[in-house]
Amino acid sequence: MTEDPDSADIYVTPGEEAYEKGWEAYSSDHYAEAVQLFRQAANEAPDQPDYAYALGIALEANQQNEEAIHAFEQAIHLLLTLEDKVRAGMLQKMAAGHILKIKTGQWGGATNTQEAA
């Protein structure tokens, strides 16, 4: 959420709104809807790693594995620019774990993001 410079109210961008609705759809097992909403969020803010990661999660749940791999790879790339290196590292490992799970059926084993890619 960002502040609208013309008011004291909190302004929610279209990407943020789609992202929040995407998690609502995902948590209700409406994966196709979550994919659409997360894709909308990622299109609104293509430099936002959380949106790419969430899209990967929804695509994987919707069994769109090749697209999920691409979204997780995009998230890993975008996370390289994150200032919070601890958070970035954690999310990179999680994204790499998802890629490995899609490719091999097993979670774990990747010690860095390059092994899963």
PDB file of N, CA and C in Angstrom, residues 46-57 68-82 88 91-92 94-96 99 113:
ATOM      1  N   PRO A  46       5.987  -5.365 -12.822  1.00  0.00           N
ATOM      2  CA  PRO A  46       6.866  -6.456 -13.240  1.00  0.00           C
ATOM      3  C   PRO A  46       8.188  -6.548 -12.477  1.00  0.00           C
ATOM      4  N   ASP A  47       8.512  -5.542 -11.678  1.00  0.00           N
ATOM      5  CA  ASP A  47       9.744  -5.568 -10.894  1.00  0.00           C
ATOM      6  C   ASP A  47       9.512  -6.032  -9.457  1.00  0.00           C
ATOM      7  N   GLN A  48       8.315  -6.511  -9.152  1.00  0.00           N
ATOM      8  CA  GLN A  48       7.943  -6.925  -7.796  1.00  0.00           C
ATOM      9  C   GLN A  48       8.144  -8.440  -7.645  1.00  0.00           C
ATOM     10  N   PRO A  49       9.182  -8.869  -6.900  1.00  0.00           N
ATOM     11  CA  PRO A  49       9.452 -10.301  -6.795  1.00  0.00           C
ATOM     12  C   PRO A  49       8.344 -11.086  -6.090  1.00  0.00           C
ATOM     13  N   ASP A  50       7.654 -10.476  -5.139  1.00  0.00           N
ATOM     14  CA  ASP A  50       6.570 -11.185  -4.447  1.00  0.00           C
ATOM     15  C   ASP A  50       5.463 -11.582  -5.405  1.00  0.00           C
ATOM     16  N   TYR A  51       5.185 -10.741  -6.381  1.00  0.00           N
ATOM     17  CA  TYR A  51       4.126 -11.035  -7.342  1.00  0.00           C
ATOM     18  C   TYR A  51       4.536 -12.200  -8.246  1.00  0.00           C
ATOM     19  N   ALA A  52       5.784 -12.214  -8.692  1.00  0.00           N
ATOM     20  CA  ALA A  52       6.278 -13.305  -9.526  1.00  0.00           C
ATOM     21  C   ALA A  52       6.279 -14.620  -8.743  1.00  0.00           C
ATOM     22  N   TYR A  53       6.705 -14.561  -7.478  1.00  0.00           N
ATOM     23  CA  TYR A  53       6.730 -15.760  -6.640  1.00  0.00           C
ATOM     24  C   TYR A  53       5.311 -16.296  -6.428  1.00  0.00           C
ATOM     25  N   ALA A  54       4.381 -15.416  -6.103  1.00  0.00           N
ATOM     26  CA  ALA A  54       2.993 -15.833  -5.890  1.00  0.00           C
ATOM     27  C   ALA A  54       2.414 -16.437  -7.164  1.00  0.00           C
ATOM     28  N   LEU A  55       2.746 -15.856  -8.313  1.00  0.00           N
ATOM     29  CA  LEU A  55       2.285 -16.405  -9.581  1.00  0.00           C
ATOM     30  C   LEU A  55       2.824 -17.823  -9.756  1.00  0.00           C
ATOM     31  N   GLY A  56       4.071 -18.032  -9.421  1.00  0.00           N
ATOM     32  CA  GLY A  56       4.651 -19.374  -9.504  1.00  0.00           C
ATOM     33  C   GLY A  56       3.926 -20.369  -8.616  1.00  0.00           C
ATOM     34  N   ILE A  57       3.608 -19.955  -7.395  1.00  0.00           N
ATOM     35  CA  ILE A  57       2.888 -20.818  -6.458  1.00  0.00           C
ATOM     36  C   ILE A  57       1.532 -21.223  -7.053  1.00  0.00           C
ATOM     37  N   ALA A  68       5.091 -22.162 -14.256  1.00  0.00           N
ATOM     38  CA  ALA A  68       5.476 -21.975 -12.854  1.00  0.00           C
ATOM     39  C   ALA A  68       6.990 -21.849 -12.737  1.00  0.00           C
ATOM     40  N   ILE A  69       7.718 -22.709 -13.438  1.00  0.00           N
ATOM     41  CA  ILE A  69       9.186 -22.633 -13.413  1.00  0.00           C
ATOM     42  C   ILE A  69       9.643 -21.257 -13.882  1.00  0.00           C
ATOM     43  N   HIS A  70       9.058 -20.784 -14.964  1.00  0.00           N
ATOM     44  CA  HIS A  70       9.425 -19.458 -15.490  1.00  0.00           C
ATOM     45  C   HIS A  70       9.151 -18.366 -14.445  1.00  0.00           C
ATOM     46  N   ALA A  71       7.992 -18.433 -13.777  1.00  0.00           N
ATOM     47  CA  ALA A  71       7.648 -17.424 -12.763  1.00  0.00           C
ATOM     48  C   ALA A  71       8.621 -17.484 -11.591  1.00  0.00           C
ATOM     49  N   PHE A  72       8.978 -18.696 -11.141  1.00  0.00           N
ATOM     50  CA  PHE A  72       9.933 -18.824 -10.034  1.00  0.00           C
ATOM     51  C   PHE A  72      11.313 -18.313 -10.449  1.00  0.00           C
ATOM     52  N   GLU A  73      11.724 -18.593 -11.684  1.00  0.00           N
ATOM     53  CA  GLU A  73      13.007 -18.072 -12.171  1.00  0.00           C
ATOM     54  C   GLU A  73      12.994 -16.550 -12.224  1.00  0.00           C
ATOM     55  N   GLN A  74      11.876 -15.985 -12.641  1.00  0.00           N
ATOM     56  CA  GLN A  74      11.732 -14.527 -12.665  1.00  0.00           C
ATOM     57  C   GLN A  74      11.825 -13.963 -11.250  1.00  0.00           C
ATOM     58  N   ALA A  75      11.173 -14.625 -10.301  1.00  0.00           N
ATOM     59  CA  ALA A  75      11.232 -14.179  -8.904  1.00  0.00           C
ATOM     60  C   ALA A  75      12.671 -14.211  -8.390  1.00  0.00           C
ATOM     61  N   ILE A  76      13.391 -15.295  -8.684  1.00  0.00           N
ATOM     62  CA  ILE A  76      14.797 -15.400  -8.254  1.00  0.00           C
ATOM     63  C   ILE A  76      15.600 -14.243  -8.824  1.00  0.00           C
ATOM     64  N   HIS A  77      15.413 -13.952 -10.090  1.00  0.00           N
ATOM     65  CA  HIS A  77      16.128 -12.843 -10.734  1.00  0.00           C
ATOM     66  C   HIS A  77      15.791 -11.506 -10.069  1.00  0.00           C
ATOM     67  N   LEU A  78      14.511 -11.269  -9.831  1.00  0.00           N
ATOM     68  CA  LEU A  78      14.090 -10.004  -9.224  1.00  0.00           C
ATOM     69  C   LEU A  78      14.568  -9.874  -7.780  1.00  0.00           C
ATOM     70  N   LEU A  79      14.688 -10.983  -7.085  1.00  0.00           N
ATOM     71  CA  LEU A  79      15.122 -10.954  -5.686  1.00  0.00           C
ATOM     72  C   LEU A  79      16.572 -10.506  -5.546  1.00  0.00           C
ATOM     73  N   LEU A  80      17.344 -10.596  -6.613  1.00  0.00           N
ATOM     74  CA  LEU A  80      18.737 -10.150  -6.570  1.00  0.00           C
ATOM     75  C   LEU A  80      18.848  -8.660  -6.266  1.00  0.00           C
ATOM     76  N   THR A  81      17.794  -7.906  -6.544  1.00  0.00           N
ATOM     77  CA  THR A  81      17.833  -6.455  -6.334  1.00  0.00           C
ATOM     78  C   THR A  81      17.244  -6.034  -4.990  1.00  0.00           C
ATOM     79  N   LEU A  82      16.707  -6.986  -4.237  1.00  0.00           N
ATOM     80  CA  LEU A  82      16.071  -6.667  -2.962  1.00  0.00           C
ATOM     81  C   LEU A  82      17.114  -6.212  -1.946  1.00  0.00           C
ATOM     82  N   ALA A  88      15.592 -11.913   0.826  1.00  0.00           N
ATOM     83  CA  ALA A  88      15.844 -12.292  -0.567  1.00  0.00           C
ATOM     84  C   ALA A  88      16.407 -13.706  -0.641  1.00  0.00           C
ATOM     85  N   LEU A  91      13.643 -16.319   0.154  1.00  0.00           N
ATOM     86  CA  LEU A  91      12.698 -16.494  -0.947  1.00  0.00           C
ATOM     87  C   LEU A  91      13.347 -17.140  -2.165  1.00  0.00           C
ATOM     88  N   GLN A  92      14.631 -16.842  -2.403  1.00  0.00           N
ATOM     89  CA  GLN A  92      15.333 -17.489  -3.512  1.00  0.00           C
ATOM     90  C   GLN A  92      15.410 -18.997  -3.279  1.00  0.00           C
ATOM     91  N   MET A  94      13.396 -20.790  -1.438  1.00  0.00           N
ATOM     92  CA  MET A  94      12.050 -21.350  -1.565  1.00  0.00           C
ATOM     93  C   MET A  94      11.673 -21.506  -3.038  1.00  0.00           C
ATOM     94  N   ALA A  95      11.954 -20.486  -3.848  1.00  0.00           N
ATOM     95  CA  ALA A  95      11.650 -20.565  -5.278  1.00  0.00           C
ATOM     96  C   ALA A  95      12.443 -21.692  -5.933  1.00  0.00           C
ATOM     97  N   ALA A  96      13.720 -21.810  -5.574  1.00  0.00           N
ATOM     98  CA  ALA A  96      14.546 -22.885  -6.119  1.00  0.00           C
ATOM     99  C   ALA A  96      14.007 -24.249  -5.687  1.00  0.00           C
ATOM    100  N   ILE A  99      11.111 -25.091  -7.921  1.00  0.00           N
ATOM    101  CA  ILE A  99      11.593 -25.499  -9.246  1.00  0.00           C
ATOM    102  C   ILE A  99      12.073 -26.950  -9.182  1.00  0.00           C
ATOM    103  N   THR A 113      20.456 -21.253  -5.553  1.00  0.00           N
ATOM    104  CA  THR A 113      19.468 -21.059  -6.622  1.00  0.00           C
ATOM    105  C   THR A 113      19.962 -21.598  -7.955  1.00  0.00           C
TER     106      THR A 113
END
